[in-house]
Tab-separated table of C-alpha atoms and ligand atoms in Angstrom:
chain	number	residue	atom	x	y	z
D	17	UNK	CA	257.474	-132.910	23.999
D	18	UNK	CA	255.933	-133.626	27.387
D	19	UNK	CA	256.276	-130.829	29.905
D	20	UNK	CA	258.022	-133.132	32.419
D	21	UNK	CA	260.952	-133.598	29.964
D	22	UNK	CA	261.419	-129.891	29.238
D	23	UNK	CA	264.590	-128.162	30.390
D	24	UNK	CA	263.581	-125.800	33.142
D	25	UNK	CA	264.159	-122.071	32.674
D	26	UNK	CA	263.339	-119.020	34.769
D	27	UNK	CA	263.052	-115.348	33.873
D	28	UNK	CA	263.908	-113.501	37.067
D	29	UNK	CA	266.208	-110.631	36.146
D	30	UNK	CA	267.648	-109.036	33.027
D	31	UNK	CA	271.116	-110.030	34.212
D	32	UNK	CA	270.185	-113.714	34.125
D	33	UNK	CA	269.633	-113.571	30.353
D	34	UNK	CA	272.516	-114.100	27.952
D	35	UNK	CA	272.999	-111.429	25.293
D	36	UNK	CA	271.842	-113.774	22.556
D	37	UNK	CA	268.683	-114.556	24.543
D	38	UNK	CA	267.911	-110.833	24.952
D	39	UNK	CA	268.376	-110.236	21.246
D	40	UNK	CA	266.335	-113.315	20.287
D	41	UNK	CA	263.427	-112.399	22.572
D	42	UNK	CA	263.235	-108.873	21.165
D	43	UNK	CA	263.492	-110.141	17.594
D	44	UNK	CA	260.835	-112.808	18.162
D	45	UNK	CA	258.366	-110.388	19.799
D	46	UNK	CA	258.749	-108.055	16.798
D	47	UNK	CA	258.179	-110.968	14.391
D	48	UNK	CA	255.054	-112.018	16.270
D	49	UNK	CA	253.826	-108.416	16.233
D	50	UNK	CA	254.360	-108.487	12.451
D	51	UNK	CA	252.120	-111.546	12.116
D	52	UNK	CA	254.518	-114.523	12.450
D	53	UNK	CA	252.714	-117.725	13.389
D	54	UNK	CA	253.338	-118.785	16.985
D	55	UNK	CA	254.221	-122.347	17.990
D	56	UNK	CA	251.626	-124.318	19.932
D	57	UNK	CA	252.874	-125.069	23.438
D	58	UNK	CA	251.541	-127.818	25.654
D	59	UNK	CA	252.138	-126.389	29.116
D	60	UNK	CA	250.093	-125.002	31.974
D	61	UNK	CA	250.984	-121.803	33.823
D	62	UNK	CA	249.491	-119.888	36.727
D	63	UNK	CA	249.401	-116.168	37.430
D	64	UNK	CA	250.037	-115.521	41.110
D	65	UNK	CA	249.794	-111.781	41.749
D	66	UNK	CA	250.190	-110.412	45.273
D	67	UNK	CA	249.971	-106.835	43.953
D	68	UNK	CA	247.419	-105.272	41.621
D	69	UNK	CA	247.991	-105.514	37.884
D	70	UNK	CA	246.052	-104.974	34.682
D	71	UNK	CA	248.546	-105.022	31.788
D	72	UNK	CA	250.993	-107.649	33.021
D	73	UNK	CA	248.420	-110.144	34.269
D	74	UNK	CA	246.097	-109.885	31.272
D	75	UNK	CA	248.900	-109.932	28.713
D	76	UNK	CA	250.323	-113.144	30.197
D	77	UNK	CA	246.810	-114.621	30.014
D	78	UNK	CA	246.348	-113.565	26.389
D	79	UNK	CA	249.849	-114.713	25.431
D	80	UNK	CA	249.156	-118.151	26.905
D	81	UNK	CA	245.799	-118.375	25.106
D	82	UNK	CA	247.371	-117.497	21.748
D	83	UNK	CA	249.943	-120.262	22.236
D	84	UNK	CA	247.282	-122.840	23.107
D	85	UNK	CA	248.523	-123.090	26.688
D	86	UNK	CA	246.442	-123.527	29.810
D	87	UNK	CA	246.550	-120.476	32.085
D	88	UNK	CA	244.932	-120.059	35.460
D	89	UNK	CA	244.906	-116.759	37.303
D	90	UNK	CA	244.642	-117.245	41.022
D	91	UNK	CA	242.497	-114.802	42.959
D	92	UNK	CA	244.590	-114.278	46.043
D	93	UNK	CA	241.770	-113.065	48.219
D	94	UNK	CA	240.084	-116.413	47.538
D	95	UNK	CA	243.202	-118.609	47.729
D	96	UNK	CA	244.672	-120.510	50.649
D	97	UNK	CA	247.324	-117.827	51.165
D	98	UNK	CA	244.613	-116.028	53.152
D	99	UNK	CA	244.571	-119.102	55.450
D	100	UNK	CA	248.300	-118.809	56.119
D	101	UNK	CA	249.679	-121.102	53.428
D	102	UNK	CA	253.284	-120.230	52.535
D	103	UNK	CA	254.187	-119.237	49.000
D	104	UNK	CA	256.415	-122.320	48.754
D	105	UNK	CA	253.490	-124.580	49.711
D	106	UNK	CA	251.185	-122.837	47.245
D	107	UNK	CA	253.794	-123.325	44.504
D	108	UNK	CA	254.319	-126.990	45.397
D	109	UNK	CA	250.550	-127.530	45.405
D	110	UNK	CA	250.205	-126.008	41.942
D	111	UNK	CA	253.149	-128.070	40.647
D	112	UNK	CA	251.525	-131.245	42.019
D	113	UNK	CA	248.410	-130.425	39.978
D	114	UNK	CA	250.465	-130.247	36.791
D	115	UNK	CA	251.256	-126.527	36.595
D	116	UNK	CA	254.574	-126.101	34.745
D	117	UNK	CA	255.227	-122.399	35.303
D	118	UNK	CA	254.351	-119.568	37.626
D	119	UNK	CA	254.180	-115.836	36.913
D	120	UNK	CA	254.768	-114.217	40.290
D	121	UNK	CA	254.208	-110.593	41.239
D	122	UNK	CA	255.155	-109.858	44.821
D	123	UNK	CA	255.704	-106.725	46.936
D	124	UNK	CA	258.900	-108.164	48.468
D	125	UNK	CA	262.045	-107.435	46.488
D	126	UNK	CA	263.848	-110.671	45.586
D	127	UNK	CA	260.896	-112.954	46.448
D	128	UNK	CA	260.785	-114.659	42.998
D	129	UNK	CA	264.504	-115.473	43.249
D	130	UNK	CA	263.975	-116.981	46.699
D	131	UNK	CA	261.027	-119.035	45.503
D	132	UNK	CA	262.993	-120.204	42.451
D	133	UNK	CA	265.650	-121.694	44.723
D	134	UNK	CA	262.939	-123.670	46.553
D	135	UNK	CA	260.850	-124.889	43.629
D	136	UNK	CA	263.516	-125.113	40.950
D	137	UNK	CA	263.207	-128.658	39.649
D	138	UNK	CA	259.423	-128.488	39.545
D	139	UNK	CA	258.416	-125.106	38.143
D	140	UNK	CA	259.542	-122.478	35.679
D	141	UNK	CA	259.343	-119.086	37.362
D	142	UNK	CA	258.669	-115.755	35.744
D	143	UNK	CA	259.138	-112.525	37.642
D	144	UNK	CA	256.064	-110.375	36.996
D	145	UNK	CA	257.509	-107.569	39.169
D	146	UNK	CA	259.104	-107.866	42.634
D	147	UNK	CA	258.881	-104.881	44.981
D	148	UNK	CA	261.437	-102.294	43.924
D	149	UNK	CA	263.543	-105.021	42.315
D	150	UNK	CA	262.961	-105.972	38.700
D	151	UNK	CA	260.319	-106.244	36.004
D	152	UNK	CA	262.200	-108.006	33.209
D	153	UNK	CA	259.283	-108.679	30.856
D	154	UNK	CA	258.362	-104.965	30.949
D	155	UNK	CA	261.919	-103.943	30.042
D	156	UNK	CA	261.949	-106.438	27.183
D	157	UNK	CA	258.611	-105.275	25.796
D	158	UNK	CA	259.715	-101.640	26.040
D	159	UNK	CA	262.889	-102.378	24.072
D	160	UNK	CA	260.891	-104.336	21.467
D	161	UNK	CA	258.454	-101.418	21.154
D	162	UNK	CA	261.363	-99.074	20.412
D	163	UNK	CA	262.894	-101.467	17.884
D	164	UNK	CA	259.508	-101.938	16.176
D	165	UNK	CA	259.120	-98.146	16.003
D	166	UNK	CA	262.268	-97.993	13.854
D	167	UNK	CA	264.515	-96.310	16.436
D	168	UNK	CA	268.273	-96.839	16.037
D	169	UNK	CA	269.062	-97.706	19.664
D	170	UNK	CA	272.819	-97.239	19.245
D	171	UNK	CA	272.349	-93.605	18.237
D	172	UNK	CA	269.498	-92.789	20.621
D	173	UNK	CA	269.319	-90.710	23.789
D	174	UNK	CA	266.769	-92.141	26.204
D	175	UNK	CA	265.603	-90.328	29.341
D	176	UNK	CA	263.708	-92.056	32.156
D	177	UNK	CA	261.920	-89.533	34.358
D	178	UNK	CA	260.030	-89.682	37.642
D	179	UNK	CA	260.123	-92.023	40.602
D	180	UNK	CA	263.275	-93.912	39.666
D	181	UNK	CA	264.000	-94.943	43.248
D	182	UNK	CA	260.952	-97.188	43.647
D	183	UNK	CA	260.711	-98.312	40.030
D	184	UNK	CA	261.479	-101.898	39.077
D	185	UNK	CA	260.716	-100.844	35.499
D	186	UNK	CA	263.582	-98.339	35.611
D	187	UNK	CA	265.948	-100.867	37.213
D	188	UNK	CA	265.325	-103.566	34.603
D	189	UNK	CA	265.031	-101.011	31.792
D	190	UNK	CA	268.361	-99.341	32.511
D	191	UNK	CA	270.144	-102.680	32.643
D	192	UNK	CA	268.596	-103.864	29.420
D	193	UNK	CA	269.077	-100.611	27.516
D	194	UNK	CA	272.699	-100.440	28.570
D	195	UNK	CA	273.252	-104.030	27.382
D	196	UNK	CA	271.647	-103.056	24.082
D	197	UNK	CA	274.286	-100.276	23.814
D	198	UNK	CA	271.876	-97.349	23.733
D	199	UNK	CA	273.737	-94.146	22.782
D	200	UNK	CA	273.000	-92.168	25.968
D	201	UNK	CA	270.938	-93.035	29.023
D	202	UNK	CA	269.625	-90.361	31.390
D	203	UNK	CA	267.562	-90.479	34.549
D	204	UNK	CA	265.803	-87.543	36.205
D	205	UNK	CA	263.427	-86.924	39.072
D	206	UNK	CA	263.117	-85.123	42.393
D	207	UNK	CA	266.151	-85.801	44.613
D	208	UNK	CA	264.070	-87.887	47.049
D	209	UNK	CA	262.878	-90.122	44.187
D	210	UNK	CA	266.313	-90.774	42.711
D	211	UNK	CA	268.158	-93.953	43.730
D	212	UNK	CA	271.001	-93.737	46.235
D	213	UNK	CA	273.204	-95.598	43.780
D	214	UNK	CA	272.749	-95.316	40.026
D	215	UNK	CA	271.995	-98.923	39.050
D	216	UNK	CA	274.041	-98.964	35.857
D	217	UNK	CA	277.411	-97.283	35.140
D	218	UNK	CA	277.451	-94.503	32.578
D	219	UNK	CA	273.894	-93.259	33.230
D	220	UNK	CA	273.671	-89.453	33.346
D	221	UNK	CA	271.694	-88.056	36.290
D	222	UNK	CA	269.723	-84.897	35.362
D	223	UNK	CA	268.250	-82.581	37.948
D	224	UNK	CA	265.429	-81.046	35.926
D	225	UNK	CA	262.940	-82.257	33.355
D	226	UNK	CA	264.242	-79.771	30.805
D	227	UNK	CA	267.782	-81.078	31.189
D	228	UNK	CA	266.582	-84.656	30.733
D	229	UNK	CA	264.532	-83.736	27.670
D	230	UNK	CA	267.222	-81.761	25.818
D	231	UNK	CA	267.476	-83.479	22.399
D	232	UNK	CA	266.167	-86.783	23.798
D	233	UNK	CA	264.850	-89.316	21.265
D	234	UNK	CA	262.790	-91.148	23.854
D	235	UNK	CA	261.355	-90.065	27.172
D	236	UNK	CA	259.899	-92.671	29.484
D	237	UNK	CA	257.726	-91.218	32.234
D	238	UNK	CA	257.205	-93.144	35.479
D	239	UNK	CA	254.404	-93.068	38.004
D	240	UNK	CA	255.096	-91.936	41.566
D	241	UNK	CA	254.783	-95.210	43.510
D	242	UNK	CA	252.734	-94.019	46.457
D	243	UNK	CA	252.202	-97.585	47.643
D	244	UNK	CA	255.937	-97.815	48.404
D	245	UNK	CA	256.115	-94.577	50.462
D	246	UNK	CA	254.556	-93.444	53.681
D	247	UNK	CA	252.020	-90.633	53.349
D	248	UNK	CA	254.623	-88.082	54.446
D	249	UNK	CA	256.692	-88.826	51.349
D	250	UNK	CA	253.926	-88.162	48.814
D	251	UNK	CA	254.573	-85.173	46.610
D	252	UNK	CA	251.792	-82.648	46.075
D	253	UNK	CA	250.147	-83.444	42.725
D	254	UNK	CA	249.986	-79.887	41.350
D	255	UNK	CA	253.522	-79.038	42.415
D	256	UNK	CA	254.847	-82.325	41.000
D	257	UNK	CA	253.050	-81.793	37.706
D	258	UNK	CA	254.398	-78.246	37.461
D	259	UNK	CA	257.986	-79.372	37.941
D	260	UNK	CA	258.123	-82.913	36.573
D	261	UNK	CA	254.960	-83.391	34.530
D	262	UNK	CA	255.454	-83.935	30.806
D	263	UNK	CA	253.391	-81.288	28.997
D	264	UNK	CA	253.438	-80.463	25.287
D	265	UNK	CA	255.345	-77.191	25.614
D	266	UNK	CA	258.227	-78.896	27.402
D	267	UNK	CA	258.467	-81.677	24.826
D	268	UNK	CA	259.634	-79.011	22.370
D	269	UNK	CA	263.118	-79.344	23.929
D	270	UNK	CA	263.366	-82.973	22.902
D	271	UNK	CA	264.551	-84.188	19.495
D	272	UNK	CA	261.967	-83.856	16.718
D	273	UNK	CA	259.770	-86.975	16.751
D	274	UNK	CA	260.769	-87.836	20.335
D	275	UNK	CA	258.871	-90.946	21.398
D	276	UNK	CA	256.947	-90.819	24.679
D	277	UNK	CA	256.644	-93.987	26.739
D	278	UNK	CA	255.076	-94.983	30.046
D	279	UNK	CA	254.740	-98.497	31.482
D	280	UNK	CA	251.355	-97.647	32.996
D	281	UNK	CA	249.240	-97.204	34.931
D	282	UNK	CA	249.389	-93.517	34.000
D	283	UNK	CA	248.268	-90.768	36.320
D	284	UNK	CA	247.065	-88.008	34.001
D	285	UNK	CA	247.808	-84.561	35.351
D	286	UNK	CA	250.574	-85.909	37.595
D	287	UNK	CA	253.605	-87.259	35.687
D	288	UNK	CA	252.057	-86.746	32.249
D	289	UNK	CA	249.461	-84.443	30.674
D	290	UNK	CA	246.543	-86.115	28.913
D	291	UNK	CA	247.402	-84.322	25.648
D	292	UNK	CA	250.869	-85.919	25.636
D	293	UNK	CA	249.676	-89.368	26.721
D	294	UNK	CA	247.116	-89.366	23.903
D	295	UNK	CA	249.252	-87.381	21.450
D	296	UNK	CA	250.995	-88.414	18.230
D	297	UNK	CA	254.354	-89.130	19.900
D	298	UNK	CA	252.922	-91.484	22.471
D	299	UNK	CA	253.887	-95.168	22.251
D	300	UNK	CA	251.958	-96.032	25.412
D	301	UNK	CA	249.382	-98.256	23.732
D	302	UNK	CA	252.065	-99.727	21.423
D	303	UNK	CA	253.837	-100.835	24.608
D	304	UNK	CA	250.644	-102.463	25.851
D	305	UNK	CA	250.151	-104.226	22.506
D	306	UNK	CA	253.786	-105.394	22.380
D	307	UNK	CA	253.334	-106.720	25.914
D	308	UNK	CA	251.262	-109.626	24.617
D	309	UNK	CA	253.789	-110.479	21.871
D	310	UNK	CA	256.759	-110.237	24.228
D	311	UNK	CA	255.068	-112.536	26.722
D	312	UNK	CA	254.380	-115.002	23.911
D	313	UNK	CA	258.067	-114.850	22.962
D	314	UNK	CA	258.995	-115.436	26.608
D	315	UNK	CA	256.733	-118.491	26.887
D	316	UNK	CA	258.167	-119.885	23.609
D	317	UNK	CA	261.701	-119.424	24.945
D	318	UNK	CA	260.808	-120.822	28.356
D	319	UNK	CA	259.147	-123.971	27.062
D	320	UNK	CA	261.126	-124.564	23.878
D	321	UNK	CA	262.415	-128.100	23.159
Y	29	LIG	N1	253.179	-101.404	36.091
Y	29	LIG	C1	254.540	-101.112	36.469
Y	29	LIG	C2	254.982	-101.991	37.609
Y	29	LIG	O1	254.284	-102.911	37.985
Y	29	LIG	C3	254.758	-99.658	36.740
Y	29	LIG	C4	253.933	-99.051	37.835
Y	29	LIG	O2	253.227	-99.748	38.566
Y	29	LIG	O3	254.018	-97.827	37.965
Y	29	LIG	O4	256.057	-101.788	38.134
């Protein structure tokens, strides 16, 4: 099928996905991780990242390559956005050259949704992380990692710990995990790093790491997002690690076999000790690996006939 005839789909938020789409994406990523053969897709996509990224950008590139797609990653410091070109004009320019989809990472919350309204008939848009908004592909790959690890989500207690307030990973993750009917969802972090409003009903707010860890089956640690705070808001590293850092002795409170996750980049000695990040319970590199398969599943869904 020619790309011009394809129905156009975006992935902007978890909410925008129907339940059967969520389930199918997670199932497909797990199948691909198990060695299922991917479809070949004739489409061209561009990575447009206005914030730094290693995992997300590279995994979209690798996913596209494995599907036989064309992928270009635009170096923003060498693109016309430095000459004042608007994002809408950049997107229209790429569409005119035959680009079918755009992966956008942007510091402004809601920017991908705004761009989608402008470019809708021409481009498929994928939210690669918008400010403190959402990071839907990360939430999906995290859920697929848990499913692939054999966890029974319905019976699981999952704690997300750290800078919840600034985390798009937490926002998308909580929405997705609640839609997947996870047994119990907890969040924890210093008061100034908790959200003013808990994004999803039914989430338990814990006020210490120990409380969050008590019998948890999964603990997801989050980085303190210094780039979204002024210097005055930065916590002291040693004090933060002492109170909120995940160290081996504290993991003893969690359920036996508790899985440790982190979306990366990790700051060793801040939110997580090296021994835990590299330890036997860590799924951190499984998440990175699943990231490629989930992004393949997303491209298949996005460009399917
Ligand atoms: N990589 C994730 C994100 O882009 C988490 C982080 O940066 O801490 O949101």
